[in-house]
Amino acid sequence: MRNLIDKLEREHILEKDEFIALLTALSREGHDGETGTYLAAKALAVREKYFGRDVYLRGLIEFTNYCKNDCLYCGIRRGNPKAERYRLSAREILDRCRAGYELDFRTFVLQGGEDPYFNDERMVEIISGMRQEFPDCAITLSVGEKSRETYEKYYQAGADRFLLRHETAAPDHYGLLHPADMSLANRQECLFTLKDIGFQVGAGFMVGSPFQTLENIAEDLLFIGRLKPQMVGIGPFIPHPETPLGSYERGSADLTVSILGILRLMLPKVLLPATTALGTIDPESREKALGYGANVMMPNLSPLNVRQKYDIYVGKIHLDEEAAEGVARLKSRLKELGYETPLSRGDFPV
Ligand code: SAH
């Protein structure tokens, strides 16, 4: 496998069957087997070349859990009557940004379900309010599929980045995870549109989602190779009992960590979070992820009283902890591990 990893480092892409061979070895041996160890060393060297020991922290504000979509894996899907719905007001969102700014966050991520209440006018008001009050901060949106016109309004209002995981790049697999009124083609098109408008974009997928094969993951990697996003979010699938896919097995933290290493070699300058889902199923693997090239973490800045309601999957970590104490603890842990958390937006390096 070493020759494949060397090739990946050199050419930043592999053939599909080569990706499958590499993924097969990594899932057979575990992330700390011979292949994984070799991959990690390369990934870490690349990450250090571009980012040194920096880890960027992003303040995540989950501002609505209303959603018009019915994704079969997601706990806040429209079809879950047990989800207790909430929305934050523009004022509450700005309050969380103020608290985040005091905690040294210089990126705010607004994430939510696809909630029609937040129409263009309301979103533009929120984004411009943030842009005006925090001119030195990046604004990241993660609000799903919209028209080009809507994305342009967000961009003009001052948003800089957009996270939209493609979820899976295989159309058949996409169809098994989503209702018939959603399409992979549209989601992928949205990503290219966002990039064209000028957003730094983040694609990504769940590892170990139901029916996923290693061939599917190879297809995800090939899609990412074509899109060349500035960010990639991957995390293990975690079943939510109130969804149609609630009885499937969770994804592997181990394989997720290995795939982070592959992504770092494919896209040397990519912003790569060690995600909350990863930390949820295995707290140690969030730290391992940093050793495989991850360089971003996204602590939760949502108000305490809504946190447990943004319940995409079960057992999300730090539900009961004030952002301030959580961030202080995270920073000191990162310091112990030899990482820095610079006071910076942490943009994609040009
Ligand atoms: N509505 C927004 C935000 C979605 S939530 C959008 O469409 O982009 C953010 C991510 O959580 C999703 O993209 C999905 O990959 C992940 N997610 C949803 N349910 C999950 C589950 N059960 N386990 C793990 N990750 C999940």
mmCIF file of N, CA, C and O in Angstrom, residues 57-125:
data_model
loop_
_atom_site.group_PDB
_atom_site.id
_atom_site.type_symbol
_atom_site.label_atom_id
_atom_site.label_comp_id
_atom_site.label_asym_id
_atom_site.label_seq_id
_atom_site.Cartn_x
_atom_site.Cartn_y
_atom_site.Cartn_z
ATOM 1 N N LEU A 57 -10.689 27.123 15.516
ATOM 2 C CA LEU A 57 -11.954 26.832 16.192
ATOM 3 C C LEU A 57 -13.072 27.639 15.545
ATOM 4 O O LEU A 57 -12.907 28.828 15.253
ATOM 5 N N ARG A 58 -14.188 26.990 15.297
ATOM 6 C CA ARG A 58 -15.358 27.646 14.704
ATOM 7 C C ARG A 58 -16.506 27.540 15.692
ATOM 8 O O ARG A 58 -16.759 26.458 16.222
ATOM 9 N N GLY A 59 -17.211 28.629 15.905
ATOM 10 C CA GLY A 59 -18.354 28.592 16.820
ATOM 11 C C GLY A 59 -19.606 28.178 16.063
ATOM 12 O O GLY A 59 -20.044 28.863 15.143
ATOM 13 N N LEU A 60 -20.164 27.050 16.449
ATOM 14 C CA LEU A 60 -21.324 26.495 15.740
ATOM 15 C C LEU A 60 -22.624 26.938 16.397
ATOM 16 O O LEU A 60 -22.844 26.675 17.588
ATOM 17 N N ILE A 61 -23.458 27.623 15.639
ATOM 18 C CA ILE A 61 -24.752 28.080 16.148
ATOM 19 C C ILE A 61 -25.852 27.357 15.375
ATOM 20 O O ILE A 61 -26.040 27.585 14.174
ATOM 21 N N GLU A 62 -26.536 26.458 16.073
ATOM 22 C CA GLU A 62 -27.601 25.678 15.435
ATOM 23 C C GLU A 62 -28.885 26.469 15.608
ATOM 24 O O GLU A 62 -29.501 26.439 16.669
ATOM 25 N N PHE A 63 -29.266 27.219 14.566
ATOM 26 C CA PHE A 63 -30.263 28.277 14.786
ATOM 27 C C PHE A 63 -31.698 27.857 14.516
ATOM 28 O O PHE A 63 -32.625 28.583 14.856
ATOM 29 N N THR A 64 -31.914 26.709 13.874
ATOM 30 C CA THR A 64 -33.282 26.197 13.714
ATOM 31 C C THR A 64 -33.219 24.692 13.501
ATOM 32 O O THR A 64 -32.308 24.196 12.828
ATOM 33 N N ASN A 65 -34.185 23.989 14.081
ATOM 34 C CA ASN A 65 -34.255 22.550 13.773
ATOM 35 C C ASN A 65 -35.549 22.214 13.041
ATOM 36 O O ASN A 65 -35.920 21.056 12.932
ATOM 37 N N TYR A 66 -36.227 23.246 12.531
ATOM 38 C CA TYR A 66 -37.329 22.976 11.602
ATOM 39 C C TYR A 66 -36.705 22.557 10.282
ATOM 40 O O TYR A 66 -35.690 23.128 9.883
ATOM 41 N N CYS A 67 -37.306 21.587 9.612
ATOM 42 C CA CYS A 67 -36.761 21.181 8.319
ATOM 43 C C CYS A 67 -37.868 20.686 7.414
ATOM 44 O O CYS A 67 -38.725 19.923 7.833
ATOM 45 N N LYS A 68 -37.821 21.134 6.147
ATOM 46 C CA LYS A 68 -38.845 20.696 5.201
ATOM 47 C C LYS A 68 -38.439 19.388 4.523
ATOM 48 O O LYS A 68 -39.209 18.818 3.767
ATOM 49 N N ASN A 69 -37.226 18.941 4.781
ATOM 50 C CA ASN A 69 -36.759 17.703 4.141
ATOM 51 C C ASN A 69 -36.977 16.501 5.045
ATOM 52 O O ASN A 69 -37.207 16.632 6.250
ATOM 53 N N ASP A 70 -36.834 15.331 4.431
ATOM 54 C CA ASP A 70 -37.148 14.111 5.153
ATOM 55 C C ASP A 70 -36.035 13.075 4.991
ATOM 56 O O ASP A 70 -36.323 11.886 4.778
ATOM 57 N N CYS A 71 -34.801 13.503 5.117
ATOM 58 C CA CYS A 71 -33.651 12.600 4.963
ATOM 59 C C CYS A 71 -33.805 11.430 5.938
ATOM 60 O O CYS A 71 -34.109 11.637 7.118
ATOM 61 N N LEU A 72 -33.596 10.236 5.436
ATOM 62 C CA LEU A 72 -33.979 9.046 6.201
ATOM 63 C C LEU A 72 -33.112 8.778 7.436
ATOM 64 O O LEU A 72 -33.476 7.969 8.277
ATOM 65 N N TYR A 73 -31.968 9.463 7.530
ATOM 66 C CA TYR A 73 -31.042 9.220 8.639
ATOM 67 C C TYR A 73 -31.101 10.312 9.703
ATOM 68 O O TYR A 73 -30.555 10.159 10.786
ATOM 69 N N CYS A 74 -31.749 11.427 9.389
ATOM 70 C CA CYS A 74 -31.556 12.618 10.216
ATOM 71 C C CYS A 74 -32.672 12.796 11.246
ATOM 72 O O CYS A 74 -33.859 12.758 10.919
ATOM 73 N N GLY A 75 -32.284 13.029 12.489
ATOM 74 C CA GLY A 75 -33.236 13.147 13.594
ATOM 75 C C GLY A 75 -34.141 14.369 13.522
ATOM 76 O O GLY A 75 -35.197 14.393 14.146
ATOM 77 N N ILE A 76 -33.743 15.402 12.765
ATOM 78 C CA ILE A 76 -34.623 16.580 12.669
ATOM 79 C C ILE A 76 -35.402 16.580 11.355
ATOM 80 O O ILE A 76 -35.931 17.606 10.923
ATOM 81 N N ARG A 77 -35.497 15.411 10.729
ATOM 82 C CA ARG A 77 -36.302 15.291 9.498
ATOM 83 C C ARG A 77 -37.745 15.700 9.790
ATOM 84 O O ARG A 77 -38.238 15.513 10.905
ATOM 85 N N ARG A 78 -38.380 16.204 8.746
ATOM 86 C CA ARG A 78 -39.784 16.618 8.850
ATOM 87 C C ARG A 78 -40.649 15.509 9.460
ATOM 88 O O ARG A 78 -41.553 15.763 10.253
ATOM 89 N N GLY A 79 -40.367 14.267 9.101
ATOM 90 C CA GLY A 79 -41.212 13.150 9.512
ATOM 91 C C GLY A 79 -40.984 12.657 10.928
ATOM 92 O O GLY A 79 -41.486 11.590 11.283
ATOM 93 N N ASN A 80 -40.210 13.379 11.738
ATOM 94 C CA ASN A 80 -40.048 12.956 13.140
ATOM 95 C C ASN A 80 -40.924 13.828 14.047
ATOM 96 O O ASN A 80 -40.512 14.914 14.449
ATOM 97 N N PRO A 81 -42.110 13.340 14.405
ATOM 98 C CA PRO A 81 -43.017 14.169 15.199
ATOM 99 C C PRO A 81 -42.503 14.386 16.618
ATOM 100 O O PRO A 81 -42.959 15.286 17.321
ATOM 101 N N LYS A 82 -41.546 13.567 17.048
ATOM 102 C CA LYS A 82 -41.032 13.711 18.410
ATOM 103 C C LYS A 82 -39.979 14.811 18.540
ATOM 104 O O LYS A 82 -39.581 15.165 19.645
ATOM 105 N N ALA A 83 -39.487 15.310 17.402
ATOM 106 C CA ALA A 83 -38.490 16.388 17.491
ATOM 107 C C ALA A 83 -39.193 17.629 18.040
ATOM 108 O O ALA A 83 -40.232 18.039 17.542
ATOM 109 N N GLU A 84 -38.633 18.210 19.091
ATOM 110 C CA GLU A 84 -39.189 19.451 19.646
ATOM 111 C C GLU A 84 -38.572 20.597 18.880
ATOM 112 O O GLU A 84 -37.362 20.814 18.949
ATOM 113 N N ARG A 85 -39.395 21.315 18.162
ATOM 114 C CA ARG A 85 -38.854 22.301 17.224
ATOM 115 C C ARG A 85 -38.555 23.631 17.902
ATOM 116 O O ARG A 85 -39.248 24.043 18.825
ATOM 117 N N TYR A 86 -37.528 24.306 17.424
ATOM 118 C CA TYR A 86 -37.186 25.636 17.937
ATOM 119 C C TYR A 86 -36.545 26.468 16.835
ATOM 120 O O TYR A 86 -36.038 25.933 15.850
ATOM 121 N N ARG A 87 -36.606 27.777 17.029
ATOM 122 C CA ARG A 87 -35.881 28.713 16.164
ATOM 123 C C ARG A 87 -35.247 29.767 17.049
ATOM 124 O O ARG A 87 -35.884 30.197 18.009
ATOM 125 N N LEU A 88 -34.060 30.199 16.703
ATOM 126 C CA LEU A 88 -33.481 31.345 17.407
ATOM 127 C C LEU A 88 -33.888 32.620 16.672
ATOM 128 O O LEU A 88 -34.034 32.617 15.447
ATOM 129 N N SER A 89 -34.061 33.699 17.424
ATOM 130 C CA SER A 89 -34.339 34.992 16.793
ATOM 131 C C SER A 89 -33.017 35.593 16.320
ATOM 132 O O SER A 89 -31.934 35.169 16.748
ATOM 133 N N ALA A 90 -33.129 36.627 15.456
ATOM 134 C CA ALA A 90 -31.932 37.311 14.968
ATOM 135 C C ALA A 90 -31.121 37.825 16.160
ATOM 136 O O ALA A 90 -29.884 37.767 16.174
ATOM 137 N N ARG A 91 -31.860 38.306 17.164
ATOM 138 C CA ARG A 91 -31.187 38.842 18.338
ATOM 139 C C ARG A 91 -30.435 37.764 19.121
ATOM 140 O O ARG A 91 -29.298 37.967 19.558
ATOM 141 N N GLU A 92 -31.078 36.597 19.275
ATOM 142 C CA GLU A 92 -30.394 35.492 19.977
ATOM 143 C C GLU A 92 -29.148 35.046 19.220
ATOM 144 O O GLU A 92 -28.117 34.730 19.818
ATOM 145 N N ILE A 93 -29.243 35.030 17.883
ATOM 146 C CA ILE A 93 -28.082 34.622 17.088
ATOM 147 C C ILE A 93 -26.934 35.603 17.313
ATOM 148 O O ILE A 93 -25.794 35.192 17.589
ATOM 149 N N LEU A 94 -27.251 36.910 17.260
ATOM 150 C CA LEU A 94 -26.196 37.913 17.483
ATOM 151 C C LEU A 94 -25.619 37.816 18.896
ATOM 152 O O LEU A 94 -24.411 37.991 19.097
ATOM 153 N N ASP A 95 -26.483 37.527 19.865
ATOM 154 C CA ASP A 95 -26.000 37.344 21.242
ATOM 155 C C ASP A 95 -24.998 36.203 21.341
ATOM 156 O O ASP A 95 -23.990 36.299 22.043
ATOM 157 N N ARG A 96 -25.288 35.107 20.631
ATOM 158 C CA ARG A 96 -24.355 33.976 20.666
ATOM 159 C C ARG A 96 -23.033 34.352 19.976
ATOM 160 O O ARG A 96 -21.975 33.910 20.391
ATOM 161 N N CYS A 97 -23.124 35.165 18.914
ATOM 162 C CA CYS A 97 -21.888 35.615 18.251
ATOM 163 C C CYS A 97 -21.061 36.471 19.214
ATOM 164 O O CYS A 97 -19.837 36.330 19.280
ATOM 165 N N ARG A 98 -21.742 37.338 19.966
ATOM 166 C CA ARG A 98 -21.007 38.189 20.928
ATOM 167 C C ARG A 98 -20.296 37.318 21.949
ATOM 168 O O ARG A 98 -19.118 37.520 22.255
ATOM 169 N N ALA A 99 -21.018 36.329 22.474
ATOM 170 C CA ALA A 99 -20.398 35.423 23.450
ATOM 171 C C ALA A 99 -19.217 34.706 22.793
ATOM 172 O O ALA A 99 -18.152 34.550 23.392
ATOM 173 N N GLY A 100 -19.402 34.304 21.548
ATOM 174 C CA GLY A 100 -18.341 33.595 20.823
ATOM 175 C C GLY A 100 -17.128 34.478 20.569
ATOM 176 O O GLY A 100 -15.994 34.032 20.679
ATOM 177 N N TYR A 101 -17.388 35.735 20.252
ATOM 178 C CA TYR A 101 -16.284 36.656 19.978
ATOM 179 C C TYR A 101 -15.413 36.800 21.224
ATOM 180 O O TYR A 101 -14.185 36.788 21.146
ATOM 181 N N GLU A 102 -16.086 36.907 22.387
ATOM 182 C CA GLU A 102 -15.352 37.001 23.660
ATOM 183 C C GLU A 102 -14.502 35.757 23.912
ATOM 184 O O GLU A 102 -13.488 35.814 24.593
ATOM 185 N N LEU A 103 -14.960 34.617 23.382
ATOM 186 C CA LEU A 103 -14.203 33.376 23.547
ATOM 187 C C LEU A 103 -13.145 33.196 22.451
ATOM 188 O O LEU A 103 -12.594 32.118 22.280
ATOM 189 N N ASP A 104 -12.923 34.274 21.665
ATOM 190 C CA ASP A 104 -11.910 34.302 20.608
ATOM 191 C C ASP A 104 -12.278 33.581 19.318
ATOM 192 O O ASP A 104 -11.420 33.325 18.484
ATOM 193 N N PHE A 105 -13.549 33.249 19.137
ATOM 194 C CA PHE A 105 -13.932 32.696 17.832
ATOM 195 C C PHE A 105 -13.876 33.804 16.796
ATOM 196 O O PHE A 105 -14.325 34.928 17.057
ATOM 197 N N ARG A 106 -13.341 33.487 15.613
ATOM 198 C CA ARG A 106 -13.344 34.445 14.511
ATOM 199 C C ARG A 106 -14.030 33.842 13.276
ATOM 200 O O ARG A 106 -13.929 34.378 12.180
ATOM 201 N N THR A 107 -14.713 32.729 13.489
ATOM 202 C CA THR A 107 -15.622 32.176 12.486
ATOM 203 C C THR A 107 -16.887 31.739 13.203
ATOM 204 O O THR A 107 -16.813 31.061 14.232
ATOM 205 N N PHE A 108 -18.025 32.147 12.648
ATOM 206 C CA PHE A 108 -19.308 31.661 13.152
ATOM 207 C C PHE A 108 -19.973 30.824 12.075
ATOM 208 O O PHE A 108 -19.992 31.219 10.910
ATOM 209 N N VAL A 109 -20.459 29.676 12.488
ATOM 210 C CA VAL A 109 -21.135 28.784 11.547
ATOM 211 C C VAL A 109 -22.612 28.738 11.910
ATOM 212 O O VAL A 109 -22.972 28.314 13.012
ATOM 213 N N LEU A 110 -23.446 29.198 10.982
ATOM 214 C CA LEU A 110 -24.896 29.118 11.194
ATOM 215 C C LEU A 110 -25.400 27.864 10.509
ATOM 216 O O LEU A 110 -25.393 27.774 9.284
ATOM 217 N N GLN A 111 -25.823 26.903 11.330
ATOM 218 C CA GLN A 111 -26.321 25.659 10.739
ATOM 219 C C GLN A 111 -27.769 25.437 11.130
ATOM 220 O O GLN A 111 -28.174 25.747 12.263
ATOM 221 N N GLY A 112 -28.540 24.878 10.198
ATOM 222 C CA GLY A 112 -29.922 24.585 10.524
ATOM 223 C C GLY A 112 -30.566 23.646 9.539
ATOM 224 O O GLY A 112 -29.975 23.306 8.512
ATOM 225 N N GLY A 113 -31.784 23.231 9.863
ATOM 226 C CA GLY A 113 -32.597 22.500 8.907
ATOM 227 C C GLY A 113 -32.985 23.447 7.777
ATOM 228 O O GLY A 113 -32.715 24.651 7.840
ATOM 229 N N GLU A 114 -33.590 22.911 6.738
ATOM 230 C CA GLU A 114 -34.092 23.783 5.666
ATOM 231 C C GLU A 114 -35.444 24.323 6.117
ATOM 232 O O GLU A 114 -36.464 23.688 5.955
ATOM 233 N N ASP A 115 -35.399 25.506 6.718
ATOM 234 C CA ASP A 115 -36.555 26.081 7.387
ATOM 235 C C ASP A 115 -37.056 27.282 6.586
ATOM 236 O O ASP A 115 -36.401 28.327 6.567
ATOM 237 N N PRO A 116 -38.216 27.130 5.927
ATOM 238 C CA PRO A 116 -38.723 28.210 5.064
ATOM 239 C C PRO A 116 -38.981 29.524 5.812
ATOM 240 O O PRO A 116 -39.008 30.584 5.186
ATOM 241 N N TYR A 117 -39.131 29.464 7.127
ATOM 242 C CA TYR A 117 -39.293 30.707 7.892
ATOM 243 C C TYR A 117 -38.119 31.647 7.622
ATOM 244 O O TYR A 117 -38.287 32.859 7.519
ATOM 245 N N PHE A 118 -36.925 31.068 7.529
ATOM 246 C CA PHE A 118 -35.741 31.885 7.257
ATOM 247 C C PHE A 118 -35.637 32.120 5.751
ATOM 248 O O PHE A 118 -34.814 31.524 5.065
ATOM 249 N N ASN A 119 -36.525 32.981 5.259
ATOM 250 C CA ASN A 119 -36.520 33.322 3.834
ATOM 251 C C ASN A 119 -35.342 34.258 3.553
ATOM 252 O O ASN A 119 -34.598 34.635 4.456
ATOM 253 N N ASP A 120 -35.221 34.653 2.291
ATOM 254 C CA ASP A 120 -34.062 35.468 1.896
ATOM 255 C C ASP A 120 -33.963 36.742 2.732
ATOM 256 O O ASP A 120 -32.878 37.131 3.172
ATOM 257 N N GLU A 121 -35.110 37.373 2.944
ATOM 258 C CA GLU A 121 -35.097 38.640 3.655
ATOM 259 C C GLU A 121 -34.570 38.460 5.085
ATOM 260 O O GLU A 121 -33.710 39.215 5.542
ATOM 261 N N ARG A 122 -35.080 37.449 5.774
ATOM 262 C CA ARG A 122 -34.626 37.224 7.156
ATOM 263 C C ARG A 122 -33.157 36.806 7.198
ATOM 264 O O ARG A 122 -32.406 37.243 8.077
ATOM 265 N N MET A 123 -32.754 35.945 6.263
ATOM 266 C CA MET A 123 -31.351 35.522 6.259
ATOM 267 C C MET A 123 -30.421 36.699 5.979
ATOM 268 O O MET A 123 -29.388 36.859 6.636
ATOM 269 N N VAL A 124 -30.812 37.527 5.013
ATOM 270 C CA VAL A 124 -29.962 38.671 4.666
ATOM 271 C C VAL A 124 -29.846 39.615 5.860
ATOM 272 O O VAL A 124 -28.770 40.151 6.149
ATOM 273 N N GLU A 125 -30.936 39.779 6.581
ATOM 274 C CA GLU A 125 -30.898 40.643 7.760
ATOM 275 C C GLU A 125 -29.912 40.086 8.800
ATOM 276 O O GLU A 125 -29.092 40.812 9.366
#
